[in-house]
Amino acid sequence: MLKLQNVSTYYDKIQAIKNVDIAVEEGTVVTILGANGAGKTTTMNTIAGLLKPKEGSIHYLGEDVTGLRPDQLLRKGLALVPEGRGILSSMTVMDNLEMGAYHRNDSEVGADLEKVMKRFPILKERKSQLGGTLSGGQQQMLAIARVIMSRPKLLLLDEPSMGLAPLIVADIFKIIKEISEAGTTVLLVEQNARQALKVADYGYVLETGRVVASGNAKELLQDDTIQKAYLGH
Ligand code: ATP
């Protein structure tokens, strides 16, 4: 579904990711692990069109999408929930959700809103409240609910559990599983490597901008080197 070949992205002269090859099969959950500064966010932002790669190509659903803008990719079903969530603080919960579907012109937006409100009762309760007044966990729920409103085929989640209390983190991983089971393919960046590998089918490890390991998520969970570096063993 998604294929990065030899992708390198720079900030001016600083090369943040180097010759990255990543593939995501339709219907799977794939996770990218790595320490702070390894290049995870750069990789996600490059896929989502927020950064342009200097070298390499990105194919999505069989099409070369290298260099397309985020809004063009969103229309094709490739959506990002960025690190830090990116909800609109000065708009209400309901307006945020409706914004998620702004590019849709089908007749099912209303029905999807109902579904999302049912899945996230806290958002229904607070639908008239401004986004910025929600707690961190609620804002992350809103960010995910909003992106669901865009009906993504491939959903990119950058550190969805960052800064959240353990109970809410568990909830976020449950939601990721549900999203996947409902048929959306997921690419997930997480500091929380153990939980990410538990929910994922496949994983990649980035170190200083390069892919240094990849494999079946279950195998990565058992791998000595991965355990020592990322799983706190
Ligand atoms: P984190 O867990 O902190 O988000 P990360 O793995 O997502 O880390 P990136 O944010 O992609 O890593 O950063 C990769 C490299 O690019 C780092 O060396 C970082 O310092 C550098 N970098 C990131 N953003 C910029 C920027 N806007 N300008 C210059 N260098 C940057």
Short mmCIF file of N, CA and C in Angstrom, two decimals, residues 89-226:
data_model
loop_
_atom_site.label_atom_id
_atom_site.label_comp_id
_atom_site.label_asym_id
_atom_site.label_seq_id
_atom_site.Cartn_x
_atom_site.Cartn_y
_atom_site.Cartn_z
N SER A 89 -7.55 24.55 18.88
CA SER A 89 -7.88 24.87 20.28
C SER A 89 -9.03 25.84 20.42
N SER A 90 -9.15 26.76 19.46
CA SER A 90 -10.16 27.81 19.64
C SER A 90 -11.47 27.46 18.93
N MET A 91 -11.55 26.20 18.45
CA MET A 91 -12.81 25.75 17.87
C MET A 91 -13.44 24.69 18.77
N THR A 92 -14.73 24.53 18.67
CA THR A 92 -15.40 23.55 19.53
C THR A 92 -15.04 22.13 19.07
N VAL A 93 -15.32 21.18 19.95
CA VAL A 93 -15.11 19.76 19.64
C VAL A 93 -15.87 19.40 18.36
N MET A 94 -17.12 19.83 18.28
CA MET A 94 -17.95 19.51 17.11
C MET A 94 -17.34 20.11 15.84
N ASP A 95 -16.90 21.38 15.91
CA ASP A 95 -16.29 22.01 14.73
C ASP A 95 -15.02 21.28 14.32
N ASN A 96 -14.23 20.84 15.31
CA ASN A 96 -13.02 20.07 14.99
C ASN A 96 -13.39 18.80 14.23
N LEU A 97 -14.44 18.12 14.70
CA LEU A 97 -14.84 16.87 14.05
C LEU A 97 -15.33 17.14 12.62
N GLU A 98 -16.10 18.21 12.48
CA GLU A 98 -16.61 18.53 11.14
C GLU A 98 -15.47 18.93 10.20
N MET A 99 -14.46 19.60 10.75
CA MET A 99 -13.28 19.96 9.95
C MET A 99 -12.60 18.72 9.37
N GLY A 100 -12.63 17.63 10.13
CA GLY A 100 -12.01 16.39 9.68
C GLY A 100 -12.62 15.90 8.37
N ALA A 101 -13.86 16.27 8.14
CA ALA A 101 -14.57 15.78 6.94
C ALA A 101 -14.74 16.89 5.90
N TYR A 102 -13.98 17.99 6.05
CA TYR A 102 -14.25 19.16 5.19
C TYR A 102 -14.12 18.86 3.70
N HIS A 103 -13.26 17.90 3.35
CA HIS A 103 -13.03 17.64 1.93
C HIS A 103 -14.00 16.60 1.36
N ARG A 104 -14.85 16.06 2.24
CA ARG A 104 -15.76 15.01 1.76
C ARG A 104 -17.02 15.63 1.18
N ASN A 105 -17.53 15.01 0.12
CA ASN A 105 -18.79 15.52 -0.40
C ASN A 105 -19.82 14.39 -0.53
N ASP A 106 -19.60 13.32 0.26
CA ASP A 106 -20.58 12.24 0.25
C ASP A 106 -21.67 12.55 1.27
N SER A 107 -22.67 11.70 1.31
CA SER A 107 -23.84 12.00 2.16
C SER A 107 -23.75 11.32 3.52
N GLU A 108 -22.58 10.70 3.81
CA GLU A 108 -22.52 9.92 5.05
C GLU A 108 -21.78 10.61 6.19
N VAL A 109 -21.47 11.89 6.00
CA VAL A 109 -20.72 12.61 7.03
C VAL A 109 -21.51 12.63 8.35
N GLY A 110 -22.80 12.90 8.26
CA GLY A 110 -23.65 12.95 9.45
C GLY A 110 -23.67 11.61 10.19
N ALA A 111 -23.79 10.54 9.43
CA ALA A 111 -23.81 9.20 10.02
C ALA A 111 -22.46 8.90 10.68
N ASP A 112 -21.37 9.32 10.04
CA ASP A 112 -20.04 9.10 10.62
C ASP A 112 -19.87 9.89 11.92
N LEU A 113 -20.43 11.10 11.94
CA LEU A 113 -20.37 11.91 13.16
C LEU A 113 -21.06 11.18 14.31
N GLU A 114 -22.22 10.63 14.02
CA GLU A 114 -22.96 9.86 15.03
C GLU A 114 -22.12 8.70 15.56
N LYS A 115 -21.48 7.98 14.62
CA LYS A 115 -20.66 6.82 15.00
C LYS A 115 -19.50 7.23 15.90
N VAL A 116 -18.85 8.33 15.50
CA VAL A 116 -17.69 8.79 16.25
C VAL A 116 -18.11 9.24 17.65
N MET A 117 -19.25 9.90 17.75
CA MET A 117 -19.76 10.35 19.05
C MET A 117 -20.09 9.15 19.95
N LYS A 118 -20.54 8.09 19.31
CA LYS A 118 -20.87 6.88 20.05
C LYS A 118 -19.59 6.21 20.56
N ARG A 119 -18.59 6.19 19.70
CA ARG A 119 -17.33 5.55 20.07
C ARG A 119 -16.57 6.37 21.13
N PHE A 120 -16.71 7.70 21.06
CA PHE A 120 -16.01 8.59 22.00
C PHE A 120 -17.05 9.41 22.78
N PRO A 121 -17.73 8.77 23.75
CA PRO A 121 -18.81 9.48 24.46
C PRO A 121 -18.34 10.78 25.12
N ILE A 122 -17.08 10.80 25.53
CA ILE A 122 -16.57 12.02 26.19
C ILE A 122 -16.62 13.22 25.22
N LEU A 123 -16.45 12.93 23.93
CA LEU A 123 -16.48 14.02 22.94
C LEU A 123 -17.92 14.49 22.73
N LYS A 124 -18.85 13.55 22.84
CA LYS A 124 -20.27 13.91 22.72
C LYS A 124 -20.67 14.82 23.88
N GLU A 125 -20.22 14.38 25.08
CA GLU A 125 -20.51 15.17 26.28
C GLU A 125 -19.97 16.60 26.16
N ARG A 126 -18.82 16.69 25.49
CA ARG A 126 -18.14 17.99 25.46
C ARG A 126 -18.17 18.64 24.09
N LYS A 127 -19.17 18.32 23.31
CA LYS A 127 -19.14 18.75 21.90
C LYS A 127 -19.15 20.27 21.71
N SER A 128 -19.65 21.01 22.70
CA SER A 128 -19.71 22.47 22.55
C SER A 128 -18.52 23.16 23.20
N GLN A 129 -17.66 22.35 23.84
CA GLN A 129 -16.51 22.92 24.54
C GLN A 129 -15.38 23.20 23.54
N LEU A 130 -14.54 24.21 23.84
CA LEU A 130 -13.42 24.50 22.94
C LEU A 130 -12.35 23.41 23.06
N GLY A 131 -11.77 23.04 21.93
CA GLY A 131 -10.76 21.98 21.90
C GLY A 131 -9.64 22.20 22.91
N GLY A 132 -9.20 23.44 23.03
CA GLY A 132 -8.07 23.75 23.92
C GLY A 132 -8.37 23.56 25.39
N THR A 133 -9.65 23.42 25.75
CA THR A 133 -9.98 23.26 27.17
C THR A 133 -10.07 21.79 27.57
N LEU A 134 -9.87 20.88 26.63
CA LEU A 134 -9.91 19.44 26.95
C LEU A 134 -8.59 19.02 27.62
N SER A 135 -8.64 17.91 28.34
CA SER A 135 -7.40 17.35 28.91
C SER A 135 -6.56 16.77 27.77
N GLY A 136 -5.30 16.45 28.09
CA GLY A 136 -4.40 15.89 27.07
C GLY A 136 -4.97 14.64 26.42
N GLY A 137 -5.48 13.74 27.25
CA GLY A 137 -6.05 12.50 26.72
C GLY A 137 -7.25 12.75 25.84
N GLN A 138 -8.09 13.68 26.29
CA GLN A 138 -9.30 14.00 25.50
C GLN A 138 -8.90 14.65 24.17
N GLN A 139 -7.85 15.47 24.21
CA GLN A 139 -7.38 16.11 22.96
C GLN A 139 -6.86 15.05 21.98
N GLN A 140 -6.18 14.03 22.52
CA GLN A 140 -5.69 12.98 21.64
C GLN A 140 -6.88 12.19 21.06
N MET A 141 -7.89 11.94 21.87
CA MET A 141 -9.11 11.27 21.38
C MET A 141 -9.73 12.11 20.26
N LEU A 142 -9.79 13.43 20.50
CA LEU A 142 -10.38 14.31 19.50
C LEU A 142 -9.57 14.29 18.21
N ALA A 143 -8.24 14.29 18.35
CA ALA A 143 -7.38 14.26 17.15
C ALA A 143 -7.64 12.98 16.35
N ILE A 144 -7.78 11.87 17.06
CA ILE A 144 -8.01 10.59 16.37
C ILE A 144 -9.42 10.56 15.78
N ALA A 145 -10.40 11.02 16.57
CA ALA A 145 -11.79 11.04 16.08
C ALA A 145 -11.90 11.94 14.85
N ARG A 146 -11.19 13.06 14.88
CA ARG A 146 -11.25 13.99 13.75
C ARG A 146 -10.69 13.35 12.48
N VAL A 147 -9.58 12.62 12.64
CA VAL A 147 -8.98 12.01 11.46
C VAL A 147 -9.86 10.86 10.95
N ILE A 148 -10.56 10.18 11.85
CA ILE A 148 -11.49 9.12 11.42
C ILE A 148 -12.58 9.72 10.53
N MET A 149 -12.96 10.96 10.84
CA MET A 149 -13.98 11.66 10.04
C MET A 149 -13.53 11.87 8.59
N SER A 150 -12.21 11.77 8.34
CA SER A 150 -11.74 11.92 6.96
C SER A 150 -11.78 10.58 6.21
N ARG A 151 -12.21 9.52 6.89
CA ARG A 151 -12.25 8.16 6.32
C ARG A 151 -10.91 7.75 5.71
N PRO A 152 -9.86 7.72 6.53
CA PRO A 152 -8.54 7.38 5.98
C PRO A 152 -8.44 5.91 5.57
N LYS A 153 -7.63 5.68 4.53
CA LYS A 153 -7.29 4.29 4.17
C LYS A 153 -5.98 3.93 4.87
N LEU A 154 -5.08 4.91 4.91
CA LEU A 154 -3.81 4.73 5.62
C LEU A 154 -3.70 5.84 6.65
N LEU A 155 -3.61 5.45 7.92
CA LEU A 155 -3.57 6.43 9.00
C LEU A 155 -2.17 6.44 9.62
N LEU A 156 -1.56 7.62 9.65
CA LEU A 156 -0.25 7.80 10.27
C LEU A 156 -0.45 8.43 11.64
N LEU A 157 0.02 7.75 12.68
CA LEU A 157 -0.12 8.27 14.05
C LEU A 157 1.27 8.51 14.62
N ASP A 158 1.57 9.79 14.93
CA ASP A 158 2.90 10.12 15.45
C ASP A 158 2.82 10.32 16.95
N GLU A 159 3.35 9.38 17.69
CA GLU A 159 3.41 9.42 19.16
C GLU A 159 2.04 9.70 19.80
N PRO A 160 1.03 8.90 19.50
CA PRO A 160 -0.29 9.20 20.05
C PRO A 160 -0.37 9.12 21.57
N SER A 161 0.54 8.36 22.21
CA SER A 161 0.42 8.20 23.67
C SER A 161 1.30 9.16 24.44
N MET A 162 1.97 10.07 23.72
CA MET A 162 2.93 10.94 24.39
C MET A 162 2.28 11.80 25.47
N GLY A 163 2.89 11.76 26.65
CA GLY A 163 2.45 12.61 27.74
C GLY A 163 1.15 12.21 28.40
N LEU A 164 0.64 11.02 28.09
CA LEU A 164 -0.65 10.63 28.66
C LEU A 164 -0.48 9.63 29.80
N ALA A 165 -1.44 9.65 30.73
CA ALA A 165 -1.41 8.73 31.87
C ALA A 165 -1.62 7.29 31.39
N PRO A 166 -1.03 6.31 32.11
CA PRO A 166 -1.08 4.91 31.68
C PRO A 166 -2.46 4.38 31.29
N LEU A 167 -3.48 4.74 32.06
CA LEU A 167 -4.83 4.24 31.73
C LEU A 167 -5.30 4.75 30.37
N ILE A 168 -4.96 6.01 30.10
CA ILE A 168 -5.38 6.61 28.83
C ILE A 168 -4.54 6.04 27.69
N VAL A 169 -3.27 5.75 27.99
CA VAL A 169 -2.41 5.12 26.98
C VAL A 169 -3.03 3.78 26.56
N ALA A 170 -3.49 3.02 27.54
CA ALA A 170 -4.11 1.72 27.24
C ALA A 170 -5.32 1.91 26.33
N ASP A 171 -6.08 2.95 26.62
CA ASP A 171 -7.26 3.28 25.81
C ASP A 171 -6.87 3.62 24.37
N ILE A 172 -5.80 4.39 24.23
CA ILE A 172 -5.33 4.80 22.90
C ILE A 172 -4.94 3.55 22.09
N PHE A 173 -4.22 2.62 22.73
CA PHE A 173 -3.82 1.41 22.00
C PHE A 173 -5.03 0.55 21.63
N LYS A 174 -6.04 0.56 22.50
CA LYS A 174 -7.27 -0.17 22.20
C LYS A 174 -7.94 0.44 20.95
N ILE A 175 -7.94 1.76 20.91
CA ILE A 175 -8.55 2.45 19.76
C ILE A 175 -7.77 2.14 18.48
N ILE A 176 -6.44 2.10 18.58
CA ILE A 176 -5.62 1.79 17.40
C ILE A 176 -5.99 0.41 16.86
N LYS A 177 -6.16 -0.52 17.79
CA LYS A 177 -6.55 -1.88 17.40
C LYS A 177 -7.91 -1.89 16.70
N GLU A 178 -8.83 -1.14 17.26
CA GLU A 178 -10.18 -1.07 16.67
C GLU A 178 -10.14 -0.46 15.27
N ILE A 179 -9.34 0.60 15.14
CA ILE A 179 -9.23 1.28 13.84
C ILE A 179 -8.71 0.28 12.80
N SER A 180 -7.70 -0.48 13.22
CA SER A 180 -7.12 -1.48 12.34
C SER A 180 -8.14 -2.56 11.99
N GLU A 181 -8.86 -3.03 12.99
CA GLU A 181 -9.85 -4.09 12.75
C GLU A 181 -11.00 -3.61 11.85
N ALA A 182 -11.23 -2.29 11.88
CA ALA A 182 -12.30 -1.74 11.03
C ALA A 182 -11.82 -1.56 9.59
N GLY A 183 -10.55 -1.91 9.32
CA GLY A 183 -10.09 -1.94 7.94
C GLY A 183 -9.12 -0.85 7.52
N THR A 184 -8.75 0.02 8.47
CA THR A 184 -7.78 1.07 8.14
C THR A 184 -6.36 0.55 8.41
N THR A 185 -5.46 0.79 7.48
CA THR A 185 -4.06 0.43 7.65
C THR A 185 -3.40 1.51 8.51
N VAL A 186 -2.51 1.10 9.42
CA VAL A 186 -1.96 2.07 10.38
C VAL A 186 -0.43 2.04 10.37
N LEU A 187 0.16 3.23 10.31
CA LEU A 187 1.61 3.37 10.52
C LEU A 187 1.78 4.20 11.78
N LEU A 188 2.47 3.62 12.75
CA LEU A 188 2.50 4.15 14.11
C LEU A 188 3.92 4.43 14.56
N VAL A 189 4.15 5.66 15.05
CA VAL A 189 5.43 5.99 15.70
C VAL A 189 5.16 6.05 17.20
N GLU A 190 6.00 5.38 17.97
CA GLU A 190 5.77 5.32 19.42
C GLU A 190 7.07 5.23 20.20
N GLN A 191 7.11 5.96 21.32
CA GLN A 191 8.19 5.79 22.29
C GLN A 191 7.93 4.51 23.08
N ASN A 192 6.64 4.24 23.25
CA ASN A 192 6.19 3.10 24.01
C ASN A 192 6.33 1.83 23.16
N ALA A 193 7.61 1.38 23.04
CA ALA A 193 7.93 0.37 22.04
C ALA A 193 7.22 -0.97 22.29
N ARG A 194 7.14 -1.35 23.54
CA ARG A 194 6.56 -2.66 23.84
C ARG A 194 5.10 -2.73 23.39
N GLN A 195 4.33 -1.71 23.79
CA GLN A 195 2.91 -1.72 23.42
C GLN A 195 2.72 -1.56 21.91
N ALA A 196 3.61 -0.78 21.31
CA ALA A 196 3.52 -0.59 19.86
C ALA A 196 3.76 -1.92 19.14
N LEU A 197 4.76 -2.68 19.60
CA LEU A 197 5.05 -3.96 18.95
C LEU A 197 3.93 -4.97 19.20
N LYS A 198 3.26 -4.84 20.35
CA LYS A 198 2.16 -5.76 20.65
C LYS A 198 0.99 -5.55 19.71
N VAL A 199 0.75 -4.31 19.33
CA VAL A 199 -0.40 -4.02 18.46
C VAL A 199 -0.02 -4.16 16.97
N ALA A 200 1.29 -4.15 16.69
CA ALA A 200 1.75 -4.11 15.29
C ALA A 200 1.96 -5.51 14.70
N ASP A 201 1.95 -5.56 13.36
CA ASP A 201 2.32 -6.77 12.64
C ASP A 201 3.81 -6.75 12.30
N TYR A 202 4.29 -5.55 12.00
CA TYR A 202 5.65 -5.43 11.49
C TYR A 202 6.29 -4.18 12.09
N GLY A 203 7.59 -4.18 12.25
CA GLY A 203 8.26 -3.00 12.82
C GLY A 203 9.55 -2.65 12.12
N TYR A 204 9.87 -1.36 12.18
CA TYR A 204 11.15 -0.85 11.67
C TYR A 204 11.83 -0.12 12.81
N VAL A 205 13.16 -0.21 12.86
CA VAL A 205 13.91 0.53 13.86
C VAL A 205 14.80 1.55 13.15
N LEU A 206 14.65 2.80 13.57
CA LEU A 206 15.47 3.87 13.01
C LEU A 206 16.54 4.26 14.01
N GLU A 207 17.74 4.46 13.51
CA GLU A 207 18.83 4.99 14.33
C GLU A 207 19.55 6.03 13.50
N THR A 208 19.70 7.24 14.07
CA THR A 208 20.32 8.37 13.36
C THR A 208 19.94 8.41 11.87
N GLY A 209 18.64 8.35 11.65
CA GLY A 209 18.12 8.56 10.30
C GLY A 209 18.15 7.36 9.37
N ARG A 210 18.66 6.22 9.85
CA ARG A 210 18.72 5.04 8.98
C ARG A 210 17.89 3.90 9.57
N VAL A 211 17.35 3.08 8.68
CA VAL A 211 16.68 1.85 9.14
C VAL A 211 17.79 0.85 9.47
N VAL A 212 17.87 0.45 10.76
CA VAL A 212 18.92 -0.48 11.17
C VAL A 212 18.38 -1.88 11.43
N ALA A 213 17.07 -2.00 11.57
CA ALA A 213 16.47 -3.33 11.76
C ALA A 213 15.02 -3.28 11.34
N SER A 214 14.51 -4.42 10.95
CA SER A 214 13.08 -4.50 10.64
C SER A 214 12.67 -5.95 10.75
N GLY A 215 11.39 -6.18 10.97
CA GLY A 215 10.95 -7.56 11.04
C GLY A 215 9.55 -7.66 11.59
N ASN A 216 9.10 -8.90 11.63
CA ASN A 216 7.84 -9.25 12.24
C ASN A 216 7.81 -8.71 13.68
N ALA A 217 6.70 -8.08 14.08
CA ALA A 217 6.64 -7.46 15.40
C ALA A 217 6.90 -8.45 16.52
N LYS A 218 6.37 -9.67 16.39
CA LYS A 218 6.57 -10.68 17.45
C LYS A 218 8.05 -11.04 17.58
N GLU A 219 8.72 -11.12 16.43
CA GLU A 219 10.15 -11.43 16.47
C GLU A 219 10.95 -10.29 17.07
N LEU A 220 10.59 -9.05 16.73
CA LEU A 220 11.30 -7.89 17.29
C LEU A 220 11.13 -7.85 18.81
N LEU A 221 9.92 -8.23 19.29
CA LEU A 221 9.67 -8.25 20.74
C LEU A 221 10.61 -9.22 21.46
N GLN A 222 10.98 -10.30 20.77
CA GLN A 222 11.85 -11.34 21.37
C GLN A 222 13.33 -11.08 21.14
N ASP A 223 13.64 -10.11 20.27
CA ASP A 223 15.02 -9.90 19.86
C ASP A 223 15.86 -9.26 20.99
N ASP A 224 17.00 -9.87 21.30
CA ASP A 224 17.84 -9.40 22.41
C ASP A 224 18.26 -7.95 22.27
N THR A 225 18.77 -7.61 21.08
CA THR A 225 19.27 -6.25 20.84
C THR A 225 18.13 -5.23 20.98
N ILE A 226 16.98 -5.57 20.42
CA ILE A 226 15.82 -4.66 20.50
C ILE A 226 15.37 -4.53 21.96
#
